[in-house]
Coordinates of C-alpha atoms in Angstrom, one line a residue:
X1 CA 28.0 14.8 -30.8
X2 CA 25.2 13.3 -28.6
X3 CA 26.4 15.3 -25.6
X4 CA 26.4 18.5 -27.8
X5 CA 22.9 17.8 -29.1
X6 CA 21.6 17.2 -25.6
X7 CA 23.2 20.3 -24.3
X8 CA 21.8 22.4 -27.1
X9 CA 18.3 21.0 -26.5
X10 CA 18.6 22.1 -22.8
X11 CA 19.4 25.7 -23.7
X12 CA 15.9 26.9 -24.5
X13 CA 15.1 30.5 -25.3
X14 CA 13.1 30.8 -22.1
X15 CA 16.3 30.7 -20.2
X16 CA 16.8 34.3 -21.2
X17 CA 13.6 35.2 -19.2
X18 CA 14.8 33.4 -16.1
X19 CA 18.3 34.8 -16.3
X20 CA 17.1 38.3 -16.8
X21 CA 14.7 38.1 -13.9
X22 CA 17.4 36.5 -11.6
X23 CA 20.1 39.1 -12.6
X24 CA 17.8 42.1 -12.1
X25 CA 16.7 40.6 -8.7
X26 CA 20.3 40.3 -7.7
X27 CA 21.4 43.8 -8.8
X28 CA 18.3 45.4 -7.2
X29 CA 18.3 43.3 -4.0
X30 CA 16.8 45.3 -1.0
X31 CA 16.8 48.4 -3.2
X32 CA 13.1 48.5 -4.1
X33 CA 11.8 51.5 -2.1
X34 CA 12.7 55.0 -1.1
X35 CA 10.6 54.8 2.1
X36 CA 8.1 57.5 3.2
X37 CA 6.1 57.9 0.0
X38 CA 3.3 55.3 -0.4
X39 CA 5.2 52.5 1.2
X40 CA 4.1 53.6 4.7
X41 CA 0.5 52.9 3.7
X42 CA 1.3 49.6 2.2
X43 CA 3.3 48.3 5.2
X44 CA 1.3 49.7 8.0
X45 CA -2.3 49.3 6.8
X46 CA -2.4 45.5 7.0
X47 CA -1.0 45.7 10.5
X48 CA -3.9 47.9 11.6
X49 CA -6.4 45.5 10.1
X50 CA -4.7 42.7 12.0
X51 CA -5.1 44.7 15.2
X52 CA -8.8 44.8 14.8
X53 CA -9.5 48.0 12.9
X54 CA -12.1 47.9 10.1
X55 CA -11.0 49.1 6.7
X56 CA -12.8 52.2 5.5
X57 CA -14.6 52.9 8.8
X58 CA -11.5 53.0 11.0
X59 CA -8.8 53.4 8.4
X60 CA -9.3 55.5 5.2
X61 CA -8.7 53.7 1.9
X62 CA -9.7 54.4 -1.7
X63 CA -9.3 51.0 -3.3
X64 CA -11.3 47.8 -3.0
X65 CA -10.4 45.6 0.0
X66 CA -8.5 42.6 -1.4
X67 CA -4.9 43.8 -1.1
X68 CA -4.8 45.1 2.5
X69 CA -6.8 42.0 3.8
X70 CA -4.6 39.6 1.8
X71 CA -1.5 41.3 3.2
X72 CA -2.9 41.2 6.7
X73 CA -3.4 37.4 6.2
X74 CA 0.2 37.2 5.2
X75 CA 1.3 39.1 8.3
X76 CA -0.8 36.7 10.4
X77 CA 0.9 33.7 8.9
X78 CA 4.5 34.8 8.3
X79 CA 4.9 37.8 10.6
X80 CA 4.6 41.6 10.3
X81 CA 7.9 42.2 8.6
X82 CA 9.1 43.9 5.4
X83 CA 10.4 40.5 4.2
X84 CA 6.8 39.2 4.1
X85 CA 5.9 41.8 1.5
X86 CA 9.1 41.4 -0.4
X87 CA 8.5 37.7 -0.8
X88 CA 4.9 38.1 -2.0
X89 CA 6.2 40.9 -4.3
X90 CA 8.7 38.6 -5.8
X91 CA 6.0 35.8 -6.2
X92 CA 3.5 38.1 -7.9
X93 CA 6.1 39.8 -10.1
X94 CA 7.2 36.4 -11.3
X95 CA 3.5 35.6 -12.1
X96 CA 3.3 38.9 -13.9
X97 CA 6.4 37.9 -15.9
X98 CA 5.0 34.4 -16.7
X99 CA 1.7 35.9 -17.9
X100 CA 3.5 38.3 -20.2
X101 CA 5.5 35.4 -21.7
X102 CA 2.4 33.3 -22.3
X103 CA 0.7 36.3 -23.9
X104 CA 3.7 36.9 -26.1
X105 CA 3.7 33.2 -27.1
X106 CA 0.2 33.7 -28.6
X107 CA 1.9 36.1 -31.1
X108 CA 5.5 35.0 -31.5
X109 CA 7.8 32.0 -31.4
X110 CA 9.8 31.2 -28.2
X111 CA 12.9 33.3 -29.0
X112 CA 11.0 36.4 -29.9
X113 CA 8.7 35.9 -26.9
X114 CA 11.6 35.5 -24.6
X115 CA 13.2 38.8 -25.9
X116 CA 9.9 40.6 -25.5
X117 CA 9.4 39.3 -22.0
X118 CA 12.9 40.2 -21.0
X119 CA 12.2 43.7 -22.1
X120 CA 9.1 43.7 -19.8
X121 CA 11.2 42.5 -16.9
X122 CA 13.7 45.3 -17.2
X123 CA 11.3 48.1 -18.2
X124 CA 8.4 47.2 -15.9
X125 CA 9.2 44.7 -13.2
X126 CA 12.6 46.2 -12.1
X127 CA 12.4 49.8 -13.2
X128 CA 14.1 51.8 -10.4
X129 CA 11.5 54.5 -10.3
X130 CA 8.6 52.1 -9.9
X131 CA 9.4 48.4 -9.5
X132 CA 6.9 45.6 -8.7
X133 CA 8.8 44.0 -5.8
X134 CA 7.8 46.8 -3.3
X135 CA 5.3 48.7 -5.5
X136 CA 3.7 52.0 -4.7
X137 CA 0.5 50.0 -4.3
X138 CA 0.2 46.2 -3.8
X139 CA -3.4 46.6 -5.0
X140 CA -2.0 47.7 -8.4
X141 CA 0.4 44.7 -8.5
X142 CA -2.3 42.1 -7.6
X143 CA -4.8 43.7 -9.9
X144 CA -2.4 43.9 -12.8
X145 CA -1.7 40.1 -12.4
X146 CA -5.4 39.4 -12.3
X147 CA -6.2 41.5 -15.4
X148 CA -3.3 40.0 -17.4
X149 CA -4.7 36.6 -16.5
X150 CA -8.0 37.8 -17.8
X151 CA -6.3 38.7 -21.1
X152 CA -4.5 35.3 -21.3
X153 CA -7.7 33.3 -20.8
X154 CA -9.5 35.5 -23.3
X155 CA -6.7 34.7 -25.8
X156 CA -7.1 31.0 -25.0
X157 CA -10.9 31.3 -25.7
X158 CA -10.2 33.0 -29.0
X159 CA -7.9 30.2 -29.9
X160 CA -9.9 27.1 -29.0
X161 CA -13.5 28.4 -28.1
X162 CA -13.5 26.4 -24.9
X163 CA -16.0 28.3 -22.6
X164 CA -14.1 27.1 -19.5
X165 CA -11.6 29.8 -20.4
X166 CA -14.3 32.4 -20.3
X167 CA -15.3 31.2 -16.8
X168 CA -11.7 31.6 -15.7
X169 CA -11.4 35.0 -17.3
X170 CA -14.6 36.0 -15.4
X171 CA -13.1 34.8 -12.1
X172 CA -10.0 37.0 -12.7
X173 CA -12.2 39.9 -13.6
X174 CA -13.9 39.5 -10.3
X175 CA -10.6 39.4 -8.4
X176 CA -9.4 42.5 -10.2
X177 CA -12.6 44.3 -9.4
X178 CA -12.2 43.7 -5.7
X179 CA -8.5 44.8 -5.8
X180 CA -8.2 47.9 -7.9
X181 CA -11.1 49.4 -9.9
X182 CA -9.6 50.3 -13.3
X183 CA -8.0 46.8 -13.8
X184 CA -11.3 45.1 -13.2
X185 CA -13.0 47.5 -15.7
X186 CA -10.2 46.9 -18.2
X187 CA -10.6 43.1 -18.0
X188 CA -14.4 43.2 -18.2
X189 CA -14.2 45.6 -21.2
X190 CA -11.7 43.5 -23.0
X191 CA -13.8 40.3 -22.7
X192 CA -17.0 42.2 -23.7
X193 CA -15.4 43.9 -26.8
X194 CA -13.7 40.7 -27.9
X195 CA -17.1 38.9 -27.8
X196 CA -18.7 41.7 -29.8
X197 CA -15.7 41.4 -32.3
X198 CA -16.4 37.7 -32.5
X199 CA -20.2 37.6 -32.7
X200 CA -20.9 40.9 -34.4
X201 CA -24.7 40.7 -35.1
X202 CA -25.2 37.3 -33.4
X203 CA -26.7 38.7 -30.2
X204 CA -27.8 35.4 -28.8
X205 CA -24.3 34.0 -29.1
X206 CA -22.8 37.2 -27.7
X207 CA -25.1 37.1 -24.6
X208 CA -24.5 33.4 -24.0
X209 CA -20.7 33.8 -24.1
X210 CA -20.9 37.0 -22.1
X211 CA -22.8 35.2 -19.4
X212 CA -20.0 32.6 -19.0
X213 CA -17.6 35.4 -18.0
X214 CA -20.1 37.7 -16.2
X215 CA -21.6 35.2 -13.8
X216 CA -18.3 34.1 -12.2
X217 CA -17.1 37.7 -12.2
X218 CA -20.2 38.8 -10.3
X219 CA -20.0 35.7 -8.1
X220 CA -16.6 36.9 -6.9
X221 CA -17.2 40.7 -6.7
X222 CA -20.9 41.1 -5.5
X223 CA -20.6 39.2 -2.2
X224 CA -17.5 41.3 -1.3
X225 CA -19.1 44.6 -2.0
X226 CA -22.4 43.5 -0.4
X227 CA -20.5 42.5 2.8
X228 CA -18.9 46.0 2.8
X229 CA -22.3 47.7 2.6
X230 CA -23.6 45.4 5.4
X231 CA -20.8 46.3 7.8
X232 CA -20.0 49.9 6.9
X233 CA -22.1 53.0 6.5
X234 CA -22.8 53.5 2.8
X235 CA -21.8 57.2 3.0
X236 CA -18.3 56.2 4.0
X237 CA -18.0 53.9 1.0
X238 CA -19.6 56.2 -1.5
X239 CA -18.7 59.7 -0.4
X240 CA -15.6 59.3 1.7
X241 CA -13.6 56.4 0.2
X242 CA -14.6 57.1 -3.4
X243 CA -14.8 53.4 -4.2
X244 CA -17.1 54.0 -7.1
X245 CA -15.5 57.2 -8.3
X246 CA -18.0 59.4 -6.6
X247 CA -17.4 62.7 -4.7
X248 CA -13.8 62.8 -6.1
X249 CA -11.7 65.4 -4.3
X250 CA -10.5 68.3 -6.4
X251 CA -6.9 67.5 -5.7
X252 CA -7.4 64.0 -7.2
X253 CA -9.1 65.4 -10.2
X254 CA -6.2 67.8 -10.6
X255 CA -3.8 64.9 -10.4
X256 CA -5.7 62.8 -12.9
X257 CA -5.9 65.7 -15.4
X258 CA -2.1 66.0 -15.2
X259 CA -1.5 62.3 -15.5
X260 CA -3.8 61.9 -18.4
X261 CA -2.5 65.0 -20.3
X262 CA -6.0 66.6 -20.2
X263 CA -4.7 69.6 -18.2
X264 CA -3.2 70.8 -21.6
X265 CA -4.9 68.6 -24.2
X266 CA -3.8 70.4 -27.3
X267 CA -0.1 70.5 -26.4
X268 CA -0.4 66.8 -25.2
X269 CA -1.8 65.8 -28.5
X270 CA 0.9 67.6 -30.4
X271 CA 3.5 65.8 -28.3
X272 CA 1.8 62.5 -29.3
X273 CA 2.3 63.5 -32.9
X274 CA 5.9 64.2 -32.3
X275 CA 6.2 60.8 -30.7
X276 CA 4.5 59.2 -33.7
X277 CA 7.0 60.9 -36.0
X278 CA 9.9 59.6 -33.8
X279 CA 8.5 56.1 -34.2
X280 CA 8.5 56.7 -38.0
X281 CA 12.1 57.8 -37.9
X282 CA 13.1 54.5 -36.1
X283 CA 11.0 52.5 -38.6
X284 CA 12.6 54.2 -41.6
X285 CA 16.1 53.7 -40.3
X286 CA 15.5 50.0 -39.8
X287 CA 13.9 49.7 -43.2
X288 CA 16.7 51.7 -44.9
X289 CA 19.4 49.4 -43.6
X290 CA 17.4 46.3 -44.2
X291 CA 16.7 47.0 -47.9
X292 CA 19.3 45.1 -49.8
X293 CA 17.6 46.0 -53.1
X294 CA 18.0 49.7 -52.5
X295 CA 14.8 50.4 -54.4
X296 CA 13.1 51.9 -51.3
X297 CA 15.9 54.3 -50.3
X298 CA 14.9 57.4 -52.2
X299 CA 11.4 57.4 -50.8
X300 CA 12.7 56.5 -47.3
X301 CA 15.0 59.5 -47.3
X302 CA 12.1 61.8 -48.1
X303 CA 10.0 60.3 -45.3
X304 CA 12.9 60.4 -42.9
X305 CA 13.5 64.1 -43.6
X306 CA 9.8 64.9 -43.1
X307 CA 9.5 62.9 -39.9
X308 CA 12.7 64.3 -38.5
X309 CA 11.5 67.9 -39.1
X310 CA 8.2 67.1 -37.2
X311 CA 10.2 65.7 -34.2
X312 CA 12.5 68.7 -34.2
X313 CA 9.7 71.2 -34.3
X314 CA 7.7 69.4 -31.4
X315 CA 10.9 69.2 -29.3
X316 CA 11.7 72.8 -29.9
X317 CA 8.3 74.0 -28.7
X318 CA 7.7 71.4 -26.0
X319 CA 11.2 70.5 -24.8
X320 CA 10.3 71.0 -21.1
X321 CA 7.1 68.9 -21.4
X322 CA 8.0 66.0 -23.7
X323 CA 11.0 63.8 -22.7
X324 CA 11.3 62.5 -26.2
X325 CA 9.7 59.1 -25.4
X326 CA 8.1 57.4 -28.4
X327 CA 5.6 55.7 -26.0
X328 CA 3.5 58.9 -26.1
X329 CA 2.3 57.6 -29.5
X330 CA 1.0 54.3 -28.1
X331 CA -2.7 55.3 -28.3
X332 CA -2.3 55.9 -32.1
X333 CA -0.7 52.5 -32.5
X334 CA -3.2 50.7 -30.4
X335 CA -6.2 52.3 -32.1
X336 CA -4.7 51.4 -35.5
X337 CA -4.2 47.8 -34.5
X338 CA -7.8 47.6 -33.3
X339 CA -9.1 49.1 -36.5
X340 CA -7.1 46.7 -38.7
X341 CA -8.0 43.6 -36.6
X342 CA -11.7 44.5 -36.7
X343 CA -11.6 44.9 -40.5
X344 CA -9.8 41.6 -40.9
X345 CA -11.9 39.5 -38.5
X346 CA -13.0 37.2 -41.4
X347 CA -9.4 36.2 -41.9
X348 CA -8.6 32.6 -40.9
X349 CA -5.6 33.8 -39.0
X350 CA -6.2 33.8 -35.2
X351 CA -3.5 36.4 -34.8
X352 CA -5.9 39.2 -35.7
X353 CA -8.2 38.2 -32.8
X354 CA -5.1 38.0 -30.5
X355 CA -4.0 41.5 -31.6
X356 CA -7.5 42.9 -31.1
X357 CA -7.7 41.5 -27.5
X358 CA -4.3 42.7 -26.5
X359 CA -4.7 46.1 -28.1
X360 CA -8.1 46.7 -26.6
X361 CA -6.8 45.8 -23.1
X362 CA -3.7 48.0 -23.6
X363 CA -5.7 51.0 -24.8
X364 CA -8.3 50.7 -22.0
X365 CA -5.7 50.3 -19.2
X366 CA -3.9 53.4 -20.6
X367 CA -7.1 55.5 -20.4
X368 CA -5.9 57.2 -17.2
X369 CA -2.8 58.4 -19.0
X370 CA -4.2 58.5 -22.5
X371 CA -2.5 61.7 -23.7
X372 CA 0.6 61.4 -21.6
X373 CA 1.7 57.8 -21.6
X374 CA 4.6 57.5 -19.1
X375 CA 7.9 56.0 -20.0
X376 CA 9.0 56.2 -16.4
X377 CA 7.5 57.0 -13.0
X378 CA 5.8 54.7 -10.5
X379 CA 2.7 53.8 -12.6
X380 CA 4.2 52.9 -16.0
X381 CA 5.1 49.4 -14.8
X382 CA 1.4 48.5 -14.4
X383 CA 0.1 50.2 -17.5
X384 CA 2.7 49.2 -20.1
X385 CA 3.4 45.5 -20.2
X386 CA 0.8 44.5 -22.8
X387 CA 1.7 47.5 -25.0
X388 CA 5.4 46.5 -24.8
X389 CA 4.4 43.0 -26.0
X390 CA 2.7 44.5 -29.0
X391 CA 5.7 46.8 -29.7
X392 CA 8.0 43.8 -29.6
X393 CA 5.7 41.9 -31.9
X394 CA 5.6 44.7 -34.5
X395 CA 9.4 45.0 -34.3
X396 CA 10.3 41.3 -34.3
X397 CA 7.6 40.0 -36.6
X398 CA 5.6 42.5 -38.6
X399 CA 8.3 44.9 -39.6
X400 CA 10.6 42.2 -41.2
X401 CA 7.6 40.8 -43.0
X402 CA 6.7 44.3 -44.2
X403 CA 10.2 44.8 -45.5
X404 CA 9.9 41.5 -47.4
X405 CA 6.6 42.7 -48.9
X406 CA 8.0 46.1 -49.8
X407 CA 11.2 44.8 -51.3
X408 CA 10.0 41.4 -52.6
X409 CA 13.4 40.2 -51.4
X410 CA 14.1 37.3 -48.9
X411 CA 17.5 38.5 -48.0
X412 CA 16.1 41.9 -47.0
X413 CA 13.6 40.1 -44.7
X414 CA 16.5 38.1 -43.1
X415 CA 18.5 41.3 -42.6
X416 CA 15.5 43.2 -41.2
X417 CA 14.8 40.3 -38.7
X418 CA 18.4 40.4 -37.6
X419 CA 18.4 44.2 -37.2
X420 CA 15.2 44.2 -35.1
X421 CA 16.4 41.4 -32.9
X422 CA 19.7 43.2 -32.4
X423 CA 17.9 46.5 -31.7
X424 CA 15.8 44.9 -29.0
X425 CA 18.8 43.1 -27.4
X426 CA 20.9 46.3 -27.5
X427 CA 18.0 48.2 -25.8
X428 CA 17.6 45.4 -23.3
X429 CA 21.4 45.3 -22.5
X430 CA 21.6 49.1 -22.3
X431 CA 18.7 49.3 -19.9
X432 CA 20.0 46.4 -17.9
X433 CA 23.4 48.1 -17.4
X434 CA 21.7 51.5 -16.7
X435 CA 19.2 50.2 -14.2
X436 CA 21.7 47.9 -12.5
X437 CA 24.2 50.8 -12.2
X438 CA 21.4 53.1 -10.8
X439 CA 20.3 50.5 -8.3
X440 CA 23.9 50.0 -7.1
X441 CA 25.0 53.7 -7.0
X442 CA 21.8 55.5 -5.9
X443 CA 20.5 53.1 -3.3
X444 CA 23.5 52.8 -1.0
X445 CA 22.4 53.6 2.5
X446 CA 21.3 50.7 4.6
X447 CA 18.3 51.1 6.9
X448 CA 18.2 48.3 9.5
X449 CA 15.2 48.3 11.7
X450 CA 13.2 45.8 13.8
X451 CA 10.8 45.0 11.0
X452 CA 13.1 45.1 8.0
X453 CA 16.3 46.1 6.2
X454 CA 16.4 48.1 3.0
X455 CA 18.9 50.1 1.0
X456 CA 17.7 53.6 0.2
X457 CA 19.0 56.8 -1.4
X458 CA 22.2 58.4 0.1
X459 CA 20.5 61.8 0.3
X460 CA 17.5 60.7 2.4
X461 CA 19.1 57.6 4.1
X462 CA 20.9 59.3 7.0
X463 CA 17.8 61.5 7.7
X464 CA 15.4 58.6 7.9
X465 CA 17.9 56.5 9.8
X466 CA 18.3 59.3 12.4
X467 CA 14.5 59.6 12.7
X468 CA 14.1 55.8 13.3
X469 CA 16.9 55.8 15.9
X470 CA 15.1 58.8 17.6
X471 CA 11.9 56.9 17.7
X472 CA 13.5 53.8 19.2
X473 CA 15.4 55.8 21.8
X474 CA 12.5 58.1 22.9
X475 CA 9.4 55.9 22.6
X476 CA 8.5 52.3 23.5
X477 CA 7.2 49.5 21.3
X478 CA 3.4 49.9 20.9
X479 CA 3.4 53.7 21.5
X480 CA 1.5 56.0 19.3
X481 CA 3.3 58.4 17.0
X482 CA 2.1 60.4 14.0
X483 CA 3.7 61.1 10.6
X484 CA 2.3 63.9 8.5
X485 CA 1.6 64.2 5.6
X486 CA 2.8 60.7 5.1
X487 CA 5.4 58.2 6.1
X488 CA 3.8 55.6 8.4
X489 CA 6.7 53.2 7.6
X490 CA 8.5 55.0 10.4
X491 CA 6.0 53.5 12.7
X492 CA 5.9 50.1 11.0
X493 CA 9.7 49.6 10.9
X494 CA 10.1 50.5 14.6
X495 CA 7.0 48.6 15.9
X496 CA 5.1 51.8 16.9
X497 CA 1.4 52.5 16.2
X498 CA -0.6 55.1 14.2
X499 CA -4.0 56.3 15.3
X500 CA -4.9 58.7 12.5
X501 CA -7.7 57.5 10.3
X502 CA -6.1 58.8 7.1
X503 CA -2.9 57.1 6.3
X504 CA -1.8 59.8 3.9
X505 CA -2.9 63.4 4.4
X506 CA -3.5 64.4 0.8
X507 CA -5.0 67.8 -0.1
X508 CA -8.8 67.9 0.0
X509 CA -9.1 64.4 1.3
X510 CA -9.8 65.5 4.9
X511 CA -13.1 67.3 5.6
X512 CA -13.3 69.9 8.3
X513 CA -14.8 67.2 10.6
X514 CA -11.9 64.8 9.6
X515 CA -9.4 67.4 10.8
X516 CA -11.2 67.8 14.1
X517 CA -11.3 64.0 14.4
X518 CA -7.6 63.8 13.8
X519 CA -7.0 66.4 16.5
X520 CA -9.2 64.4 18.9
X521 CA -7.3 61.2 18.2
X522 CA -3.9 62.9 18.8
X523 CA -5.2 64.4 22.1
X524 CA -7.1 61.2 23.3
X525 CA -4.0 59.0 23.0
X526 CA -1.6 61.7 24.1
X527 CA 0.6 61.3 21.1
X528 CA 4.0 62.7 22.2
X529 CA 5.8 62.9 18.9
X530 CA 4.8 64.0 15.4
X531 CA 7.2 63.6 12.5
X532 CA 6.9 65.8 9.5
X533 CA 9.0 64.7 6.5
X534 CA 9.9 67.0 3.6
X535 CA 7.0 65.7 1.5
X536 CA 5.5 68.2 -0.9
X537 CA 2.2 67.4 -2.6
X538 CA 2.5 69.5 -5.7
X539 CA 1.2 66.7 -7.9
X540 CA -2.1 67.3 -6.1
X541 CA -2.0 71.0 -6.8
X542 CA -0.9 72.1 -3.3
X543 CA 2.5 71.9 -1.7
X544 CA 2.8 72.2 2.1
X545 CA 0.8 70.5 4.8
X546 CA -0.6 73.0 7.3
X547 CA 0.1 76.0 5.1
X548 CA -1.6 75.2 1.7
X549 CA -4.1 72.6 3.0
X550 CA -5.3 71.1 6.3
X551 CA -4.6 74.4 8.0
X552 CA -6.8 73.6 11.0
X553 CA -4.8 70.5 11.9
X554 CA -1.5 72.1 11.0
X555 CA -2.2 75.2 13.2
X556 CA -3.3 72.9 16.1
X557 CA 0.0 71.0 15.8
X558 CA 2.0 74.3 15.8
X559 CA 0.1 75.5 18.9
X560 CA 0.3 72.3 20.9
X561 CA 3.7 70.9 19.8
X562 CA 7.2 72.3 19.5
X563 CA 10.0 71.4 17.1
X564 CA 12.7 69.7 19.0
X565 CA 14.8 68.2 16.2
X566 CA 15.2 68.7 12.4
X567 CA 17.1 65.9 10.9
X568 CA 18.9 66.7 7.6
X569 CA 19.3 70.4 8.2
X570 CA 22.6 72.1 9.0
X571 CA 22.8 74.9 11.5
X572 CA 21.6 78.1 10.0
X573 CA 19.6 76.4 7.2
X574 CA 15.9 76.9 7.0
X575 CA 13.8 73.8 6.1
X576 CA 11.5 74.4 3.1
X577 CA 9.0 71.8 2.0
X578 CA 9.5 70.7 -1.6
X579 CA 13.1 72.0 -1.8
X580 CA 16.4 70.2 -0.9
X581 CA 17.9 69.1 1.3
X582 CA 15.7 66.3 2.5
X583 CA 14.7 66.7 6.2
X584 CA 12.3 65.4 8.9
X585 CA 11.0 67.7 11.6
X586 CA 10.3 66.2 15.0
X587 CA 7.5 67.8 17.0
X588 CA 7.1 67.1 20.7
X589 CA 3.9 67.7 22.7
X590 CA 4.1 70.8 24.9
X591 CA 3.6 70.4 28.6
X592 CA -0.1 70.4 29.4

């Protein structure tokens, strides 16, 4: 009996979090990137900084400087290798997980918090289309951790009113601000709005508390940006790197309109209504089967029918635009939580303050995708964790209590709690199996190079492998190559160098002078080989490099280089950018 009691005491709910993280890490091992897209910038940029190049001036970059310089420091200490980034990705994703658990614990008991955090691990940390181990942007990973830390310390201040927590929140706001802009803004806005929520008309108290967060935030951020302006021409920072959202290229505006849903705001809003109706359907089903008194069932059936009709109509008209994800309705949910929490501020329950803080942060961080909240893709992992915590809280805590209130029946409450727990666990198990299967069946081709080994898709794997082997056979370590429009990981993995200032040749990012500077760099260093992957840029409104954008640079390449190999194309096939199969063209410099 003593042994059984001791064993039971050792099996804590938190073990679910640890086991979920460990299992997903195992099933996804070395399967965290597709190469070429984004990862080339992340791997090669710190190496260029380590080689003496100055960020912004010598190498174009659109985020604040923390991530590339921090990663350069890691390269200096542990070696320029993919494993260095993988290890720091694991460390920061574990911190990300820990912060989500601590945030959940402010709302829920250990078991419910563990279930909610396990959902975040599967749906955010290890999502195949956008995981946090080798993310599309390490700046986004680091900034997400810093902003979640800001949320946690704001919650701690709401709980105990210890101003030391405001100081710590301010430090993390500063760190987020020098890492990725929108996360710093989200953290700062969350603290500010919570203090307004707390003090209301007490302006002196508001300003005093705000100073405790603002001073350390500015103490971290201002010296960094001041140093940048001392070392680098202000026009590069303001007009060229867009650090303060100035002089934004049209292609990026196009991309952001699409991501936010503002390209078609009316249809996006209608899809949000459909998603809200779908959430209502789920809620009605759970309530229906929880109600042991049966007194709610007739009304529930009417509501179910009306909600189902709305979902069906929206799907019928917007089947190609809405994937059926209920997450599209998140802005409605978050706005509702903020409204209710604001109205109930006088309640002695601290949970209303907690809900206000988390909902405010969640809504602000979703601003970039406000009408088109993603359920997948590369960016959802950074935008969704706090919202997922709230969804789990509503399912595991509030909905069973609501059923108890509506039915005035304890047994209905117990059943509702069992159903919502079971629902979350089933979703978690289904996603675990689905993602694990996808990792193991999609990422099956091993790429082994001098600076790292990864498993990538079977469609692109042989093509990238052939290109890497070509580079190793026809160039020497330290030689310059070029990869356009992106894919500098080909240089990183083989130990070659890149001399183009722009790491990714996105539409509208290169001015006419930038194109001439790129031509001059290729000529000056006598770059022998240029590699051109099948990388379309349709998300930026244009498709093919050299044809739809950067024609000056593209025409110069065609005039001064010749195609010597096309990996991935069978004899007789014509390579077309943006269409299968995947290919990489190899251009060799013509004889001068």
